[in-house]
mmCIF file of C-alpha atoms and ligand atoms in Angstrom:
data_model
loop_
_atom_site.group_PDB
_atom_site.id
_atom_site.type_symbol
_atom_site.label_atom_id
_atom_site.label_comp_id
_atom_site.label_asym_id
_atom_site.label_seq_id
_atom_site.Cartn_x
_atom_site.Cartn_y
_atom_site.Cartn_z
ATOM 1 C CA MET A 134 -51.865 31.236 27.461
ATOM 2 C CA PRO A 135 -53.200 34.339 25.660
ATOM 3 C CA TYR A 136 -49.891 35.004 23.872
ATOM 4 C CA HIS A 137 -49.805 31.623 22.153
ATOM 5 C CA LYS A 138 -51.517 32.822 18.994
ATOM 6 C CA PHE A 139 -48.814 35.498 18.559
ATOM 7 C CA LEU A 140 -45.971 33.051 19.092
ATOM 8 C CA GLN A 141 -44.342 31.690 15.957
ATOM 9 C CA ASP A 142 -41.323 29.980 17.585
ATOM 10 C CA VAL A 143 -39.390 29.996 20.795
ATOM 11 C CA LEU A 144 -36.095 31.604 19.769
ATOM 12 C CA ILE A 145 -34.243 31.350 23.113
ATOM 13 C CA ASP A 146 -35.622 29.157 25.883
ATOM 14 C CA GLU A 147 -35.409 29.805 29.611
ATOM 15 C CA THR A 148 -32.544 27.391 30.290
ATOM 16 C CA THR A 149 -30.418 28.878 27.512
ATOM 17 C CA LEU A 150 -31.136 32.428 28.720
ATOM 18 C CA HIS A 151 -30.145 31.648 32.293
ATOM 19 C CA ALA A 152 -26.983 29.807 31.299
ATOM 20 C CA ARG A 153 -25.806 32.711 29.105
ATOM 21 C CA ILE A 154 -26.674 35.303 31.757
ATOM 22 C CA ALA A 155 -24.601 33.354 34.294
ATOM 23 C CA GLU A 156 -21.653 33.527 31.852
ATOM 24 C CA LEU A 157 -22.128 37.273 31.340
ATOM 25 C CA GLY A 158 -22.339 37.773 35.107
ATOM 26 C CA SER A 159 -19.077 35.992 35.749
ATOM 27 C CA GLN A 160 -17.329 37.845 32.909
ATOM 28 C CA ILE A 161 -18.558 41.199 34.273
ATOM 29 C CA SER A 162 -17.585 40.208 37.829
ATOM 30 C CA HIS A 163 -14.094 39.363 36.617
ATOM 31 C CA GLU A 164 -13.621 42.518 34.554
ATOM 32 C CA TYR A 165 -14.967 44.863 37.251
ATOM 33 C CA ALA A 166 -13.281 43.030 40.154
ATOM 34 C CA ASP A 167 -11.291 46.152 41.096
ATOM 35 C CA SER A 168 -14.020 48.693 40.436
ATOM 36 C CA PRO A 169 -14.748 50.802 43.516
ATOM 37 C CA ASN A 170 -18.101 52.102 42.336
ATOM 38 C CA LEU A 171 -19.804 50.012 39.655
ATOM 39 C CA LEU A 172 -23.234 51.339 38.681
ATOM 40 C CA LEU A 173 -25.637 49.352 36.498
ATOM 41 C CA ILE A 174 -28.058 51.580 34.588
ATOM 42 C CA CYS A 175 -31.049 49.620 33.352
ATOM 43 C CA ILE A 176 -32.946 51.019 30.384
ATOM 44 C CA LEU A 177 -36.669 50.768 31.085
ATOM 45 C CA LYS A 178 -38.879 49.078 30.521
ATOM 46 C CA GLY A 179 -37.468 46.258 28.420
ATOM 47 C CA GLY A 180 -34.208 45.805 30.352
ATOM 48 C CA VAL A 181 -35.790 45.169 33.720
ATOM 49 C CA VAL A 182 -36.160 41.372 33.586
ATOM 50 C CA PHE A 183 -32.597 41.005 32.300
ATOM 51 C CA LEU A 184 -31.277 43.340 35.029
ATOM 52 C CA CYS A 185 -32.914 41.304 37.795
ATOM 53 C CA ASP A 186 -31.311 38.075 36.626
ATOM 54 C CA LEU A 187 -27.966 39.604 35.611
ATOM 55 C CA MET A 188 -27.345 41.522 38.848
ATOM 56 C CA ARG A 189 -27.784 38.327 40.859
ATOM 57 C CA GLN A 190 -24.954 36.785 38.812
ATOM 58 C CA ILE A 191 -22.591 39.711 39.500
ATOM 59 C CA SER A 192 -20.451 39.181 42.599
ATOM 60 C CA VAL A 193 -18.847 42.663 42.634
ATOM 61 C CA PRO A 194 -20.599 45.180 44.942
ATOM 62 C CA HIS A 195 -22.608 47.565 42.791
ATOM 63 C CA GLU A 196 -25.534 49.960 42.703
ATOM 64 C CA ILE A 197 -28.413 50.109 40.245
ATOM 65 C CA ASP A 198 -30.357 52.949 38.682
ATOM 66 C CA PHE A 199 -32.886 53.324 35.876
ATOM 67 C CA MET A 200 -33.379 55.433 32.791
ATOM 68 C CA ALA A 201 -36.145 55.515 30.195
ATOM 69 C CA ALA A 202 -36.059 56.896 26.668
ATOM 70 C CA SER A 203 -38.550 57.000 23.858
ATOM 71 C CA SER A 204 -37.912 57.288 20.173
ATOM 72 C CA TYR A 205 -40.177 58.459 17.430
ATOM 73 C CA GLY A 206 -40.107 57.032 13.939
ATOM 74 C CA ALA A 207 -42.228 55.773 11.081
ATOM 75 C CA GLY A 208 -44.046 53.307 13.318
ATOM 76 C CA ALA A 209 -44.108 52.051 16.864
ATOM 77 C CA ARG A 210 -41.369 49.573 16.036
ATOM 78 C CA GLU A 211 -38.808 51.899 14.528
ATOM 79 C CA SER A 212 -36.684 54.662 15.930
ATOM 80 C CA LYS A 213 -35.393 57.318 13.615
ATOM 81 C CA GLY A 214 -33.015 59.335 15.664
ATOM 82 C CA LEU A 215 -35.586 61.445 17.480
ATOM 83 C CA VAL A 216 -34.926 60.194 20.962
ATOM 84 C CA ARG A 217 -36.045 61.790 24.212
ATOM 85 C CA ILE A 218 -35.076 60.982 27.790
ATOM 86 C CA GLU A 219 -38.355 60.310 29.596
ATOM 87 C CA MET A 220 -36.859 59.406 32.949
ATOM 88 C CA ASP A 221 -33.330 60.178 34.042
ATOM 89 C CA VAL A 222 -31.064 58.488 36.594
ATOM 90 C CA ARG A 223 -30.959 59.992 40.066
ATOM 91 C CA THR A 224 -27.317 59.039 40.634
ATOM 92 C CA ASN A 225 -24.439 61.434 39.942
ATOM 93 C CA ILE A 226 -22.383 59.316 37.556
ATOM 94 C CA ALA A 227 -19.223 61.487 37.462
ATOM 95 C CA GLY A 228 -16.205 59.292 38.174
ATOM 96 C CA ARG A 229 -18.239 56.077 38.241
ATOM 97 C CA ASP A 230 -17.843 52.854 36.316
ATOM 98 C CA VAL A 231 -21.163 52.742 34.483
ATOM 99 C CA LEU A 232 -22.529 49.661 32.744
ATOM 100 C CA ILE A 233 -25.728 50.125 30.736
ATOM 101 C CA VAL A 234 -28.086 47.129 30.800
ATOM 102 C CA GLU A 235 -30.394 47.010 27.765
ATOM 103 C CA ASP A 236 -32.773 44.422 26.335
ATOM 104 C CA ILE A 237 -32.081 44.802 22.621
ATOM 105 C CA ILE A 238 -30.183 47.014 20.186
ATOM 106 C CA ASP A 239 -31.795 47.457 16.821
ATOM 107 C CA SER A 240 -30.972 50.580 14.766
ATOM 108 C CA GLY A 241 -28.856 51.831 17.666
ATOM 109 C CA TYR A 242 -30.401 55.320 17.765
ATOM 110 C CA THR A 243 -31.781 54.942 21.294
ATOM 111 C CA LEU A 244 -28.517 53.721 22.784
ATOM 112 C CA ARG A 245 -26.396 56.242 20.862
ATOM 113 C CA PHE A 246 -28.439 59.068 22.370
ATOM 114 C CA ILE A 247 -28.348 57.586 25.876
ATOM 115 C CA MET A 248 -24.597 56.970 25.687
ATOM 116 C CA ASP A 249 -23.861 60.486 24.443
ATOM 117 C CA THR A 250 -26.023 61.899 27.250
ATOM 118 C CA LEU A 251 -24.186 59.851 29.888
ATOM 119 C CA LEU A 252 -20.700 60.484 28.443
ATOM 120 C CA ALA A 253 -21.236 64.237 28.802
ATOM 121 C CA ARG A 254 -21.473 63.668 32.573
ATOM 122 C CA HIS A 255 -17.917 62.292 32.775
ATOM 123 C CA PRO A 256 -18.228 58.752 34.114
ATOM 124 C CA ARG A 257 -14.897 57.019 34.789
ATOM 125 C CA SER A 258 -15.936 54.391 32.233
ATOM 126 C CA LEU A 259 -19.044 53.658 30.206
ATOM 127 C CA LYS A 260 -19.778 50.213 28.815
ATOM 128 C CA LEU A 261 -22.786 48.540 27.321
ATOM 129 C CA CYS A 262 -24.355 45.153 27.979
ATOM 130 C CA THR A 263 -27.292 44.040 25.847
ATOM 131 C CA LEU A 264 -29.164 40.767 26.051
ATOM 132 C CA LEU A 265 -29.973 40.761 22.326
ATOM 133 C CA ASN A 266 -28.211 42.368 19.391
ATOM 134 C CA LYS A 267 -29.662 42.813 15.906
ATOM 135 C CA ALA A 268 -26.327 43.803 14.380
ATOM 136 C CA LEU A 269 -27.673 43.671 10.800
ATOM 137 C CA ARG A 270 -30.165 46.437 11.593
ATOM 138 C CA ARG A 271 -27.587 48.900 12.887
ATOM 139 C CA GLU A 272 -27.781 52.411 11.427
ATOM 140 C CA VAL A 273 -25.452 54.243 13.829
ATOM 141 C CA GLU A 274 -22.173 52.985 15.170
ATOM 142 C CA ILE A 275 -22.139 51.639 18.698
ATOM 143 C CA ALA A 276 -19.487 49.619 20.497
ATOM 144 C CA VAL A 277 -21.238 46.838 22.410
ATOM 145 C CA ASP A 278 -19.079 45.378 25.181
ATOM 146 C CA TYR A 279 -21.252 42.449 26.274
ATOM 147 C CA VAL A 280 -23.825 40.667 24.096
ATOM 148 C CA GLY A 281 -26.042 37.835 25.290
ATOM 149 C CA PHE A 282 -27.176 36.661 21.868
ATOM 150 C CA GLU A 283 -26.841 37.877 18.286
ATOM 151 C CA ILE A 284 -30.213 37.546 16.561
ATOM 152 C CA GLU A 285 -31.561 37.948 13.050
ATOM 153 C CA ASN A 286 -33.935 40.656 11.972
ATOM 154 C CA LYS A 287 -37.090 39.204 13.502
ATOM 155 C CA PHE A 288 -39.455 40.939 15.894
ATOM 156 C CA VAL A 289 -39.224 39.200 19.252
ATOM 157 C CA PHE A 290 -41.011 39.419 22.610
ATOM 158 C CA GLY A 291 -40.839 38.050 26.137
ATOM 159 C CA TYR A 292 -38.251 38.234 28.917
ATOM 160 C CA GLY A 293 -38.839 41.993 29.265
ATOM 161 C CA LEU A 294 -39.536 42.762 25.611
ATOM 162 C CA ASP A 295 -43.080 43.732 24.852
ATOM 163 C CA LEU A 296 -45.642 43.029 22.240
ATOM 164 C CA ASP A 297 -47.669 46.251 22.256
ATOM 165 C CA GLU A 298 -46.713 46.696 25.944
ATOM 166 C CA LYS A 299 -47.834 43.206 26.952
ATOM 167 C CA TYR A 300 -46.216 39.805 27.527
ATOM 168 C CA ARG A 301 -43.008 41.149 29.093
ATOM 169 C CA ASN A 302 -43.507 38.385 31.697
ATOM 170 C CA VAL A 303 -43.141 35.539 29.188
ATOM 171 C CA PRO A 304 -40.075 33.623 30.467
ATOM 172 C CA PHE A 305 -38.432 32.990 27.064
ATOM 173 C CA ILE A 306 -37.663 35.003 23.909
ATOM 174 C CA GLY A 307 -40.289 34.279 21.259
ATOM 175 C CA VAL A 308 -40.581 35.258 17.599
ATOM 176 C CA VAL A 309 -43.767 37.124 16.755
ATOM 177 C CA ASN A 310 -46.218 35.602 14.315
ATOM 178 C CA GLU A 311 -46.739 38.750 12.227
ATOM 179 C CA LYS A 312 -49.905 37.525 10.563
ATOM 180 C CA ALA A 313 -51.646 36.674 13.846
ATOM 181 C CA LEU A 314 -50.613 40.083 15.178
ATOM 182 C CA ARG A 315 -52.072 41.897 12.153
ATOM 183 C CA ASP A 316 -55.296 39.929 12.430
ATOM 184 C CA GLY A 317 -55.506 40.731 16.155
HETATM 185 P P1 IMP B 1217 -33.182 51.183 18.411
HETATM 186 O O1 IMP B 1217 -33.137 52.619 18.815
HETATM 187 O O2 IMP B 1217 -33.683 51.018 16.999
HETATM 188 O O3 IMP B 1217 -31.893 50.443 18.654
HETATM 189 O O4 IMP B 1217 -34.368 50.537 19.248
HETATM 190 C C1 IMP B 1217 -34.161 49.844 20.388
HETATM 191 C C2 IMP B 1217 -35.483 49.676 21.094
HETATM 192 O O5 IMP B 1217 -36.508 49.235 20.196
HETATM 193 C C3 IMP B 1217 -35.357 48.587 22.135
HETATM 194 O O6 IMP B 1217 -34.923 49.111 23.362
HETATM 195 C C4 IMP B 1217 -36.754 48.022 22.160
HETATM 196 O O7 IMP B 1217 -37.549 48.775 23.047
HETATM 197 C C5 IMP B 1217 -37.286 48.220 20.767
HETATM 198 N N1 IMP B 1217 -37.144 46.986 19.958
HETATM 199 C C6 IMP B 1217 -36.330 46.785 18.901
HETATM 200 N N2 IMP B 1217 -36.480 45.562 18.379
HETATM 201 C C7 IMP B 1217 -37.419 44.949 19.153
HETATM 202 C C8 IMP B 1217 -38.020 43.626 19.122
HETATM 203 O O8 IMP B 1217 -37.710 42.753 18.302
HETATM 204 N N3 IMP B 1217 -38.955 43.397 20.087
HETATM 205 C C9 IMP B 1217 -39.328 44.312 21.028
HETATM 206 N N4 IMP B 1217 -38.789 45.544 21.095
HETATM 207 C C10 IMP B 1217 -37.854 45.861 20.149
HETATM 208 MG MG1 MG B 1218 -36.068 49.157 25.162
#
């Protein structure tokens, strides 16, 4: 496969991903059992593979919507607080139980901006579910309600996460071989 030269290690394999997502789905189903209007908001593009698997493990009736944000920083891999909403949800979230579905939280700037934007619209509740959490990289405070896996500060790809916009279809989470990436 063309991504093999960029792959240093498999960090989380497919079986482990699916088992953990099943656990998250049952926990969410339990905690939102009485919710009349659960809305999952997937953050594009990285969250989309996770959303598709997670929603099929949630037994509570719910709706989905999508949002996209971009952040500008020193390089393509860093956000520095300058975040812009590129695509907004179409749902009116006032009074709704909103659960954000994200691929990864790094510095936290992107999610902080998205959460502040959504909170201003008065949802009944707003919680956050991320597949991956790089807690050591956090620069702004964020309460994360559901975490799939805590990971170290390594650049990862696959299962929705991109390597220069490609390889989101890789079925596992892989660690990038930085040298191979630099050498092209
Ligand atoms: P934050 O604003 O620094 O928390 O950036 C979060 C965003 O950066 C994520 O939604 C991803 O799009 C991207 N990101 C952060 N770390 C990684 C990584 O290891 N691989 C791929 N994308 C990443
Ligand atoms: Mg993202």
